[in-house]
Coordinates of C-alpha atoms in Angstrom, one line a residue:
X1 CA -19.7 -30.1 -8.0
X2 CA -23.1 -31.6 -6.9
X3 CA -25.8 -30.7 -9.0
X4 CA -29.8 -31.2 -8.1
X5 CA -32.1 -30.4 -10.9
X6 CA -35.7 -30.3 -9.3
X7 CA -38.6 -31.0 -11.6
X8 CA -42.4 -31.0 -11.0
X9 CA -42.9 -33.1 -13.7
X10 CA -40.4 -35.5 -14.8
X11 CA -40.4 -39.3 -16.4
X12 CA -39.2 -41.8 -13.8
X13 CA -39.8 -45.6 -13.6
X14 CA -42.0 -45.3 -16.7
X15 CA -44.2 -42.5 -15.1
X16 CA -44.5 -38.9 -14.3
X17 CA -43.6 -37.5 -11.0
X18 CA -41.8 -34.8 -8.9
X19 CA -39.0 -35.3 -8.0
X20 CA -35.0 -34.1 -7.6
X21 CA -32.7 -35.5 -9.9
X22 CA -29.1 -35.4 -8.1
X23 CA -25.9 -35.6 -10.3
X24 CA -22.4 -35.6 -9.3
X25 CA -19.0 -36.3 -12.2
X26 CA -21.4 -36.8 -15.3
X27 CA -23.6 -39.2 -13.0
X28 CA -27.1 -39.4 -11.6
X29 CA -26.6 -40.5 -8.3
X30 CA -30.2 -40.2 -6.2
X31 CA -33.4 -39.4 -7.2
X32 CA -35.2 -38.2 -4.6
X33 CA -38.7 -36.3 -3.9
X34 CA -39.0 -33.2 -4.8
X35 CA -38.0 -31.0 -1.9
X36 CA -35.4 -33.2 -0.4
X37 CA -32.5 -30.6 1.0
X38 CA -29.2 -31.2 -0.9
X39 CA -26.4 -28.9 0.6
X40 CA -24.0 -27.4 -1.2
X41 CA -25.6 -28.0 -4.5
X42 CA -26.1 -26.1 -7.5
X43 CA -29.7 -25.6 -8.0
X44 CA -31.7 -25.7 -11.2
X45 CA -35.5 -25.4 -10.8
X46 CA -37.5 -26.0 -13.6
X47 CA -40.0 -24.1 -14.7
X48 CA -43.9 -25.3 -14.2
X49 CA -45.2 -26.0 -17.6
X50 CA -41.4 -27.6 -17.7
X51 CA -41.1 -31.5 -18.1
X52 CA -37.2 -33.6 -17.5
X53 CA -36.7 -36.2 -19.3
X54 CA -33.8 -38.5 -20.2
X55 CA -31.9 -37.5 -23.4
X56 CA -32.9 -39.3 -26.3
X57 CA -31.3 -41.8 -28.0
X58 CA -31.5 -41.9 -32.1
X59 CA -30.3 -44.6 -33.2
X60 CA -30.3 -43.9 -37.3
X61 CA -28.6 -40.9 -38.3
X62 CA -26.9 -40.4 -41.8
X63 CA -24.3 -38.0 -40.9
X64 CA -22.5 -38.1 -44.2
X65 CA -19.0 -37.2 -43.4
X66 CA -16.6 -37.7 -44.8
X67 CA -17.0 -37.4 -47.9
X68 CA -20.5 -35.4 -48.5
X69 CA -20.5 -33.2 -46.1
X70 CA -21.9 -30.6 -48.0
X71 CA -25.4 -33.2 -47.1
X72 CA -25.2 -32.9 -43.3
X73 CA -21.9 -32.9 -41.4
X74 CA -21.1 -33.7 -37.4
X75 CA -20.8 -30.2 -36.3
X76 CA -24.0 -29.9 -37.8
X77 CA -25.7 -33.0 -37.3
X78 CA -25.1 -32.8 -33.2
X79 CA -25.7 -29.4 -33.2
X80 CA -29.3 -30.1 -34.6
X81 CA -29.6 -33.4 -31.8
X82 CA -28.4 -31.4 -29.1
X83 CA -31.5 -28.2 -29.9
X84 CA -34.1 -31.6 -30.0
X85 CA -32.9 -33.5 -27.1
X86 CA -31.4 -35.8 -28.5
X87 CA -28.2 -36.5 -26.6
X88 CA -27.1 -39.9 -28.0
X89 CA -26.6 -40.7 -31.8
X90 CA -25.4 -44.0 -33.7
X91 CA -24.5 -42.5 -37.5
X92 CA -25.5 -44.9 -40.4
X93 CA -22.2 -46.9 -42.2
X94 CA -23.1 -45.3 -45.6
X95 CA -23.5 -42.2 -47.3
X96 CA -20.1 -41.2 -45.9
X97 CA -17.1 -42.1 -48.4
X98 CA -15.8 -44.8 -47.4
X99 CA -18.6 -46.5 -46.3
X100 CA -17.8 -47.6 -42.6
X101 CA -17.3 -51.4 -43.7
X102 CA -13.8 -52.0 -42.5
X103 CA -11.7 -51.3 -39.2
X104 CA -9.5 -48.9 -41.6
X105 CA -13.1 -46.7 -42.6
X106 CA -14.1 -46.6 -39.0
X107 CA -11.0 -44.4 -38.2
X108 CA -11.4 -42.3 -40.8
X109 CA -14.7 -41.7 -39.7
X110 CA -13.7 -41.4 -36.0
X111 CA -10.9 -38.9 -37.0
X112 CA -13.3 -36.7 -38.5
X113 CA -15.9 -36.6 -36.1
X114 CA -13.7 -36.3 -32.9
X115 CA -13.5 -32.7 -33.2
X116 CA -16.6 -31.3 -33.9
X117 CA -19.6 -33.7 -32.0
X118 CA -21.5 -31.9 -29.6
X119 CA -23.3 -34.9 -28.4
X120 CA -22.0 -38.1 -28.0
X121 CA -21.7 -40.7 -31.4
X122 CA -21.3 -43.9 -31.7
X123 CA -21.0 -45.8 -35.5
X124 CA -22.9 -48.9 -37.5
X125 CA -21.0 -50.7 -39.3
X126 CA -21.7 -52.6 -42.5
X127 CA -22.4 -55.6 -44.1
X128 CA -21.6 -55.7 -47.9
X129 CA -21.0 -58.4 -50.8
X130 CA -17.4 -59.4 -49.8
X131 CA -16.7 -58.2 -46.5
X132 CA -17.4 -60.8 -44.2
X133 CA -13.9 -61.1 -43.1
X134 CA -14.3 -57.6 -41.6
X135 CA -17.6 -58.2 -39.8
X136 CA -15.7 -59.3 -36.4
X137 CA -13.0 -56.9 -36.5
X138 CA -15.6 -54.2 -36.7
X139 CA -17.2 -55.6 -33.7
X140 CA -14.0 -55.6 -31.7
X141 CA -13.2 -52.3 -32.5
X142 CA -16.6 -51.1 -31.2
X143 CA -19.6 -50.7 -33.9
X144 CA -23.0 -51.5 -32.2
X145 CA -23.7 -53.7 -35.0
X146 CA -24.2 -54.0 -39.0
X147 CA -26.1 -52.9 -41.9
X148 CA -27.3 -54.4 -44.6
X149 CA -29.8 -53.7 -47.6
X150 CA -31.2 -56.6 -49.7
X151 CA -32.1 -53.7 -52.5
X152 CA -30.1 -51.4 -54.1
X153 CA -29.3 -48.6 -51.5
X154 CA -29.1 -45.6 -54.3
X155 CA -25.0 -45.7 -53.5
X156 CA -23.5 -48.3 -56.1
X157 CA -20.3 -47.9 -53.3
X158 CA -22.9 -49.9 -50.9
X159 CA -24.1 -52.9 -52.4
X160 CA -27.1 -54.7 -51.0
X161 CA -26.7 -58.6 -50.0
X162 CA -28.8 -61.4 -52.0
X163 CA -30.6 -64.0 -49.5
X164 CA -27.6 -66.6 -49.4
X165 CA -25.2 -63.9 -48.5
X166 CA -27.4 -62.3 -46.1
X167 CA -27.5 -65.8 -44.0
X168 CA -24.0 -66.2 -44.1
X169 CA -23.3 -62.6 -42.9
X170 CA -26.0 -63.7 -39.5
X171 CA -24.2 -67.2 -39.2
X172 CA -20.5 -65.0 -38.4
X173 CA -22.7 -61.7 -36.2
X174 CA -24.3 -64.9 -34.2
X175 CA -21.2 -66.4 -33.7
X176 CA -20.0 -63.4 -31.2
X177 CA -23.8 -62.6 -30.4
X178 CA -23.6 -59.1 -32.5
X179 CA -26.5 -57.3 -34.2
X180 CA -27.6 -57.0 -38.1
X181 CA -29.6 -53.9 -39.1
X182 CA -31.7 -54.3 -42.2
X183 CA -33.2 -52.3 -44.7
X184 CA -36.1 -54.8 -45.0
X185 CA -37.1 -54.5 -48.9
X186 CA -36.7 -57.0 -51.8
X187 CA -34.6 -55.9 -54.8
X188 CA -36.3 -58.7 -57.2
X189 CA -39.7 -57.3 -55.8
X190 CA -38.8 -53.8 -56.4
X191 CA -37.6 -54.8 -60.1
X192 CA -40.2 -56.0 -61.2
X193 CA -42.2 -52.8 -60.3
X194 CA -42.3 -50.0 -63.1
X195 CA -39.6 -47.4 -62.3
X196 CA -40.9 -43.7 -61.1
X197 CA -40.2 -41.0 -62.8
X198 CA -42.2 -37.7 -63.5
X199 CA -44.1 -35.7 -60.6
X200 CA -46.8 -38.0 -59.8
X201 CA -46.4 -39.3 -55.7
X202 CA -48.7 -42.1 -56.4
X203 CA -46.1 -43.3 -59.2
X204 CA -43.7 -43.4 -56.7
X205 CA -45.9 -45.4 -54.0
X206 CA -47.0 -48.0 -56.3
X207 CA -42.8 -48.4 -57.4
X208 CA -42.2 -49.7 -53.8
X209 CA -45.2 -51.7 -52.8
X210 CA -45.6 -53.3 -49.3
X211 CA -45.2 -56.6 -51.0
X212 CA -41.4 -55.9 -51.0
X213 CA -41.1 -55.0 -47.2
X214 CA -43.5 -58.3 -46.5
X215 CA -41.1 -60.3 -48.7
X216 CA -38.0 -59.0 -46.9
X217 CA -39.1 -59.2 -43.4
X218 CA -40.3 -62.8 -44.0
X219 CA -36.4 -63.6 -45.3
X220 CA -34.9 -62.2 -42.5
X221 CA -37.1 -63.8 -39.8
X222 CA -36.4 -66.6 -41.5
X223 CA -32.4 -66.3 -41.7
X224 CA -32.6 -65.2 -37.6
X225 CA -34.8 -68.5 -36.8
X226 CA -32.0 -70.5 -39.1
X227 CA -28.6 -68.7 -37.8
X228 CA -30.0 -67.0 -34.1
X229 CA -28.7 -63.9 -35.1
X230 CA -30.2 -61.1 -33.8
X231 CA -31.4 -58.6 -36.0
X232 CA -33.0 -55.4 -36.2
X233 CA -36.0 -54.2 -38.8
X234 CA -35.5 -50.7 -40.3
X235 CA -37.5 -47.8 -40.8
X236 CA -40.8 -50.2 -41.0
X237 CA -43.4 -48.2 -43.0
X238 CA -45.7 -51.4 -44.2
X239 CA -48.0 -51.8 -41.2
X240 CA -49.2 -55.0 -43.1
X241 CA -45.8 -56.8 -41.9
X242 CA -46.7 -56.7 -38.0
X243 CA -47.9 -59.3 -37.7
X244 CA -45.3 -61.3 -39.3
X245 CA -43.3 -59.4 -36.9
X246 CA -45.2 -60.6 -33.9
X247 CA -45.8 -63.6 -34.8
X248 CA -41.5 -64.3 -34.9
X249 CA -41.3 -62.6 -31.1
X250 CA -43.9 -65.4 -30.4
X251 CA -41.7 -68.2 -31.8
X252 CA -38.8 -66.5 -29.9
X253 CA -37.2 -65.1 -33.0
X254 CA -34.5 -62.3 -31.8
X255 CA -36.2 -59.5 -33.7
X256 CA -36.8 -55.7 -32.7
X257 CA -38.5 -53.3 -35.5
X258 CA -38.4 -49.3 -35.3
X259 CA -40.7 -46.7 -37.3
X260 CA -39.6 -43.0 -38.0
X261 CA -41.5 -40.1 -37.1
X262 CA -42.6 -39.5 -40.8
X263 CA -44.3 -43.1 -41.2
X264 CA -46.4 -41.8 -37.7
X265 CA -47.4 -37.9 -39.3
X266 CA -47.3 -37.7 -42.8
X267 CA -49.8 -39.5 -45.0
X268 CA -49.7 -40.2 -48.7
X269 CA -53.4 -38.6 -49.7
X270 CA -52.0 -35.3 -48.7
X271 CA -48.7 -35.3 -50.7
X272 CA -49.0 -33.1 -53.7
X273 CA -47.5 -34.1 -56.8
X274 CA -43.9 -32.5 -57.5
X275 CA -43.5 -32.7 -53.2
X276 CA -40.3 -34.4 -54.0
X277 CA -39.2 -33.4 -50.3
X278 CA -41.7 -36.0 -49.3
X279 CA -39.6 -39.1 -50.9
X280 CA -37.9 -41.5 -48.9
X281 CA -37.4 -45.3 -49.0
X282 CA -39.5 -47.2 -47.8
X283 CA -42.2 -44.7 -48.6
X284 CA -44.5 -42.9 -46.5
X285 CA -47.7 -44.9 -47.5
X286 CA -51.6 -43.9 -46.5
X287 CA -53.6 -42.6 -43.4
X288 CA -55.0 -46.2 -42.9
X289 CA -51.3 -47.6 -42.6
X290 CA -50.3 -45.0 -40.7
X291 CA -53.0 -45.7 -37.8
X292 CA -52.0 -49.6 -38.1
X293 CA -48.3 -48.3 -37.2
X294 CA -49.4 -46.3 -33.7
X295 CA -51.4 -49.9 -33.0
X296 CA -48.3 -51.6 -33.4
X297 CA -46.4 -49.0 -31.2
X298 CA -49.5 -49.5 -28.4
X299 CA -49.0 -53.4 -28.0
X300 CA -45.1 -53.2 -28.5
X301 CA -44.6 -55.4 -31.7
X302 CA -42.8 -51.9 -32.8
X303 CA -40.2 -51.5 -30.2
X304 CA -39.1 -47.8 -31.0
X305 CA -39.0 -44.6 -32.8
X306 CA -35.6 -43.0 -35.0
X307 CA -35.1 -40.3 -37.1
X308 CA -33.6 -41.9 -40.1
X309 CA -32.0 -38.6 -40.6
X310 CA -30.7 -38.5 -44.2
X311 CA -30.4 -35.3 -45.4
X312 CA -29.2 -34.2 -48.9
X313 CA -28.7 -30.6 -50.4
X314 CA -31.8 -29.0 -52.0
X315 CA -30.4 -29.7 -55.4
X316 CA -30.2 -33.6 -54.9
X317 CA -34.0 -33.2 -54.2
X318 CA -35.1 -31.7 -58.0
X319 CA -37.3 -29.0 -56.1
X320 CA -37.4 -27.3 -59.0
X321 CA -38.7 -29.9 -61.4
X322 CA -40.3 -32.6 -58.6
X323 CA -39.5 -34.9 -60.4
X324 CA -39.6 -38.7 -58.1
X325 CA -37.7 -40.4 -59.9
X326 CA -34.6 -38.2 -59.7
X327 CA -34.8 -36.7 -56.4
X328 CA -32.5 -38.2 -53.8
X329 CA -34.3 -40.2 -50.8
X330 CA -34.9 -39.2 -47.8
X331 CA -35.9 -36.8 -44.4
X332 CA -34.2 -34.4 -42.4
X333 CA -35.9 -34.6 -39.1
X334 CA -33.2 -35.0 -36.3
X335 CA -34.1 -31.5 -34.6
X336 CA -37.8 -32.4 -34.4
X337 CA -38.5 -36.2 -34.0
X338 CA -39.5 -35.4 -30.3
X339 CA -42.5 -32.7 -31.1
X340 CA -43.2 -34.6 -34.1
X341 CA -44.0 -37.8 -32.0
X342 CA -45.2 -36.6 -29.1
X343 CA -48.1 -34.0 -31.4
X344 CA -49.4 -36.8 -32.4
X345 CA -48.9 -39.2 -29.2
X346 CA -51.1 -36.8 -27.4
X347 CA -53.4 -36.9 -29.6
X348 CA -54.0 -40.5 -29.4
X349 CA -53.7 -40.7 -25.3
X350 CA -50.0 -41.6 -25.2
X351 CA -48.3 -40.3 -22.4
X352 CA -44.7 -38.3 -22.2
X353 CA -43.9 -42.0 -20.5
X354 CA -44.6 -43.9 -23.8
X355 CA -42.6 -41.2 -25.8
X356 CA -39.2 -41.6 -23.7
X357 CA -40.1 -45.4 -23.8
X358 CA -40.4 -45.7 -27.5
X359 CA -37.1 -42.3 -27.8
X360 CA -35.0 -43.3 -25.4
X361 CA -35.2 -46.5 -23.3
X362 CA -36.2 -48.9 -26.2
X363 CA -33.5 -47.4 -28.6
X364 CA -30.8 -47.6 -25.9
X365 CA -32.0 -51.0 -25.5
X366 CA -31.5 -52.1 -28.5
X367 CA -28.3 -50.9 -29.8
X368 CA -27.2 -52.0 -25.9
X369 CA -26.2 -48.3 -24.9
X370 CA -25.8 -49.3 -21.0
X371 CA -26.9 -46.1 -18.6
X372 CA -28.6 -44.1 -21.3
X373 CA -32.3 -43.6 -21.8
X374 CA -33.7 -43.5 -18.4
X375 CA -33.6 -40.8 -15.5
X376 CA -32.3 -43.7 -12.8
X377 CA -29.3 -44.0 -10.3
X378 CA -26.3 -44.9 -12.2
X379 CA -26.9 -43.1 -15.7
X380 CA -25.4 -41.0 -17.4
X381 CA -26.9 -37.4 -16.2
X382 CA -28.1 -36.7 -19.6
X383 CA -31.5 -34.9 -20.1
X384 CA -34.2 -33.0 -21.8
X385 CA -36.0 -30.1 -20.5
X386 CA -39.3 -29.9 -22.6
X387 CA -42.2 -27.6 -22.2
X388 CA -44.8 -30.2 -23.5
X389 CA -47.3 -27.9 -23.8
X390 CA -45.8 -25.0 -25.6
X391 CA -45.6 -24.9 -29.3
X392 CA -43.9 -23.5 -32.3
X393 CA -44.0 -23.4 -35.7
X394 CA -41.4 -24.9 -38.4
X395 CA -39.1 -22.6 -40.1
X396 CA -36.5 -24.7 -42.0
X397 CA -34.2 -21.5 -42.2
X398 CA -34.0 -21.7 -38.1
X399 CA -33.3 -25.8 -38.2
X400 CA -29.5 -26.6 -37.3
X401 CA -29.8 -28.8 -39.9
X402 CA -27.2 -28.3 -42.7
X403 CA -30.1 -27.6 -45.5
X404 CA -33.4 -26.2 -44.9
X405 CA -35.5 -28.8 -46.8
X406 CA -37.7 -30.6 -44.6
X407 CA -41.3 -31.9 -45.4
X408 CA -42.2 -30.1 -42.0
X409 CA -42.0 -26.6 -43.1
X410 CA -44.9 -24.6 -41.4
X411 CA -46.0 -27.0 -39.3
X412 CA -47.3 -26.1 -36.1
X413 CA -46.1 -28.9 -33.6
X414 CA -46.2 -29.3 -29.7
X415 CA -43.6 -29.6 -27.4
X416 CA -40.4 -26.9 -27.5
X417 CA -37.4 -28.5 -26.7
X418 CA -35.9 -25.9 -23.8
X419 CA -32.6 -26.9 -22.7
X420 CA -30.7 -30.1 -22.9
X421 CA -27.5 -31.8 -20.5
X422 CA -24.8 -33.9 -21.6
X423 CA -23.4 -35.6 -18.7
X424 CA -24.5 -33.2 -16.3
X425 CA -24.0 -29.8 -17.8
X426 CA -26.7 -27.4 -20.2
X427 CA -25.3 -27.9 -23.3
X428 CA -24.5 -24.5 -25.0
X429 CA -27.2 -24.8 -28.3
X430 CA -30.2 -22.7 -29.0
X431 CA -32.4 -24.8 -28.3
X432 CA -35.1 -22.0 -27.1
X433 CA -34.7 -20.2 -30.4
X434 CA -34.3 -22.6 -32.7
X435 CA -36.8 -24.1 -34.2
X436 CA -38.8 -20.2 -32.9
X437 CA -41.1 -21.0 -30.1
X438 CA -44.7 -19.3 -29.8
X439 CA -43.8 -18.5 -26.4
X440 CA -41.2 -19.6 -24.0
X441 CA -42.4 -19.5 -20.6
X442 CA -40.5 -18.4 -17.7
X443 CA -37.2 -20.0 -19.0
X444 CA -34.4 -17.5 -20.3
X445 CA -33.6 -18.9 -23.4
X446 CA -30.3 -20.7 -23.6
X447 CA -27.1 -18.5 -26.0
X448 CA -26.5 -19.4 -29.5
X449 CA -22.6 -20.4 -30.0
X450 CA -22.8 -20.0 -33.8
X451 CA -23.0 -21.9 -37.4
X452 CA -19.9 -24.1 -35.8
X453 CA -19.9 -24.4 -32.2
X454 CA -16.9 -25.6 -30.3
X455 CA -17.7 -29.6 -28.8
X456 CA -19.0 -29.9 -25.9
X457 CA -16.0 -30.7 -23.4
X458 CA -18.3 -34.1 -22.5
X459 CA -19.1 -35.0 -25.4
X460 CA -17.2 -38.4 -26.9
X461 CA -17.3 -40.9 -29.6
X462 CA -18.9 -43.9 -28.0
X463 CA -17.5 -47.5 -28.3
X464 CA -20.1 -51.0 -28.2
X465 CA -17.3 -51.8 -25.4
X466 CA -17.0 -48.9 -23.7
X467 CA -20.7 -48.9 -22.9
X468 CA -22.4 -52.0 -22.8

């Protein structure tokens, strides 16, 4: 069947216009002004306070299973993606058990997730102390690249890599043109630093300093000018790396950098001691860094915006005693990164445009997901229905999320997420109810399927070779 979605606001060549977005098997095939006749179609008319966008694409997600899925799980996980528009994921090579650092782990992992995504997954694989003989075969069997830490992760299963096996993990990745991820900070910089502990958030900011991000971005520029690998800063929080950052895309240094909604919101003077859901590594650091970030997103030496998704149980975060230096790392935010950005994007005169650009085109991009990210001829028909100027208010409880712990709770954020398509069909998620609009315009709010909906009979595990 012929499907023509028609949309009086929608983001198309990097701007906003009307238009009719045609899709037949999965596929867009036209896109075509707004009233252009399409016989024989199924209609869908969005609404006018409606917007279509392409599906994003979140490129760091820590699913957790196998292994700890009592943290987050991939019924759950896509289930949350799907309600926030997120139709793409890549999940994260640790916090699972076993680590995805072998060809043997990556079918484990695939076995498990098979039956349960709702949106489509691809995998990271990683790069450990001793497993270089398992990089390429990794590659071959489809990861979209690798993984690395040069500190200690938290998981003594996932070791980080000193500066001389870093290097020699970029010289093999080069040698078939693959990708290393890195958790830019410096172990011998973070030793050195007094370990938190106690309820104090300032203890915890000052136990991961921006010296440590500088330090590791600087190694691993340096290692991609030595091997021309090309590689990939994490979560960046420091804004005082940039331009470090810019100055290696100058010298032609194969580097791309992303920032997580939390770096771009949240801000350390407002973090209350004992707010242990507030911890994550690399921290979230003050209001002044966080303005230098959105500069860095404005002239592109940022090239995108993830989740880093990495969920835990409310016991692993010491709620009860906020204590920092027990509480596990880390924010659930997979359901909301796209309010969360663009609340505060419109507040600084981004457009919807520079939203999908950073959510969806960049990340695609980068982890070189071919046909994903942009509403164009050729793609895969998947989309976002948002009513960007609606609103709603954080409840955890209402989150698809596995646990209700999220630093967001109560937050009033714009932008309700209405419906989204996988390859050319609604996707059957709450995404009207959940997270509980204000008001939901003159769209009938999509059915809830339950705690452990079915897949969705498009969705698939992705493979590096399957969509490049």
């Amino acid at each position: 069947m012929t499907t023509v979605i028609r949309a009086r606001r929608a983001v198309v060549d990097d701007g906003e216009r009307a238009c009719a977005v045609i899709i037949r098997d999965g596929r867009i095939v036209a896109v075509e002004d707004y009233a252009t006749p399409v016989p024989g179609a199924r209609e869908v008319v969005l609404a006018d306070d409606e917007a279509l966008l392409p599906g994003l694409v979140d490129t760091h997600v820590h699913v957790n299973d196998p292994g700890r899925t009592e943290w987050e799980g991939f019924a759950s996980a896509t289930r949350a993606a799907a309600a926030g528009g997120v139709t793409t994921l890549i999940d994260m090579p640790l916090n699972s058990i076993p680590s995805t650092v072998d060809v043997a782990a990556l079918e484990v992992k695939k076995k498990v997730a098979a039956p349960q995504v709702v949106v489509d997954v691809g995998f990271w694989g990683g790069a450990v102390p001793g497993n270089l003989a398992d990089l390429e075969p990794l590659w071959d069997a489809g990861v979209y690249g690798f993984k690395c830490f040069l500190a200690h992760s938290g998981l003594d299963e996932y070791p980080p890599l000193d500066r001389e096996q870093m290097v020699a993990a970029m010289r093999i990745i080069a040698g078939f043109d693959g990708l290393l991820i890195v958790h830019a900070e410096d172990g011998p910089t973070l030793d050195a630093q007094q370990a938190p502990s106690g309820r104090r958030y300032s203890d915890f900011l000052h136990s991961r300093p921006r010296l440590a991000e500088e330090r590791a971005i600087a190694q691993v520029i340096d290692g991609a000018a030595e091997t021309g690998c090309r590689v990939h800063i994490l979560h960046l929080s420091d804004a005082g790396s940039l331009p470090l950052v810019a100055a290696a895309k100058q010298a032609g240094v194969r580097i791309t950098v992303e920032t997580c909604p939390h770096y771009l919101t949240l801000f350390s003077e407002e973090i209350l001691d004992g707010s242990t859901h507030f911890k994550c590594c690399p921290p979230i650091r003050e209001a002044t860094n966080r303005e230098g970030l959105w500069r860095g997103l404005a002239d592109g030496t940022i090239d995108c915006i993830v989740s880093d998704h990495s969920p835990c149980t409310p016991e692993l975060k010491k709620l009860g005693i906020g204590d920092f230096g027990e509480a596990w790392g880390g924010i659930s935010s997979l359901q909301l990164g796209l309010p969360i950005v663009w609340s505060e994007a419109r507040r600084r005169g981004h457009s919807l445009a520079d939203v999908v650009r950073w959510m969806a085109r960049n990340t695609a991009a980068v982890a070189g997901l071919a046909g994903r990210g942009e509403i164009t001829v050729g793609n895969t028909a998947d989309l976002c229905v948002l009513a960007p100027d609606d609103a709603f208010v954080v409840f955890p409880e209402k989150l698809h999320h596995r646990n209700a712990v999220t630093p967001y709770a109560e937050m009033a954020l714009a932008g309700v997420v209405r419906q989204t398509w996988l390859a050319g069909e609604p996707l059957p998620v709450a995404t009207g109810d959940s997270p509980a609009p204000v008001a939901t315009g003159d769209s009938p709010a999509p059915v809830a399927t339950g705690d452990s909906p079915a897949p969705a009979p498009r969705a698939k595990l992705l493979s590096r070779k399957d969509t490049r």
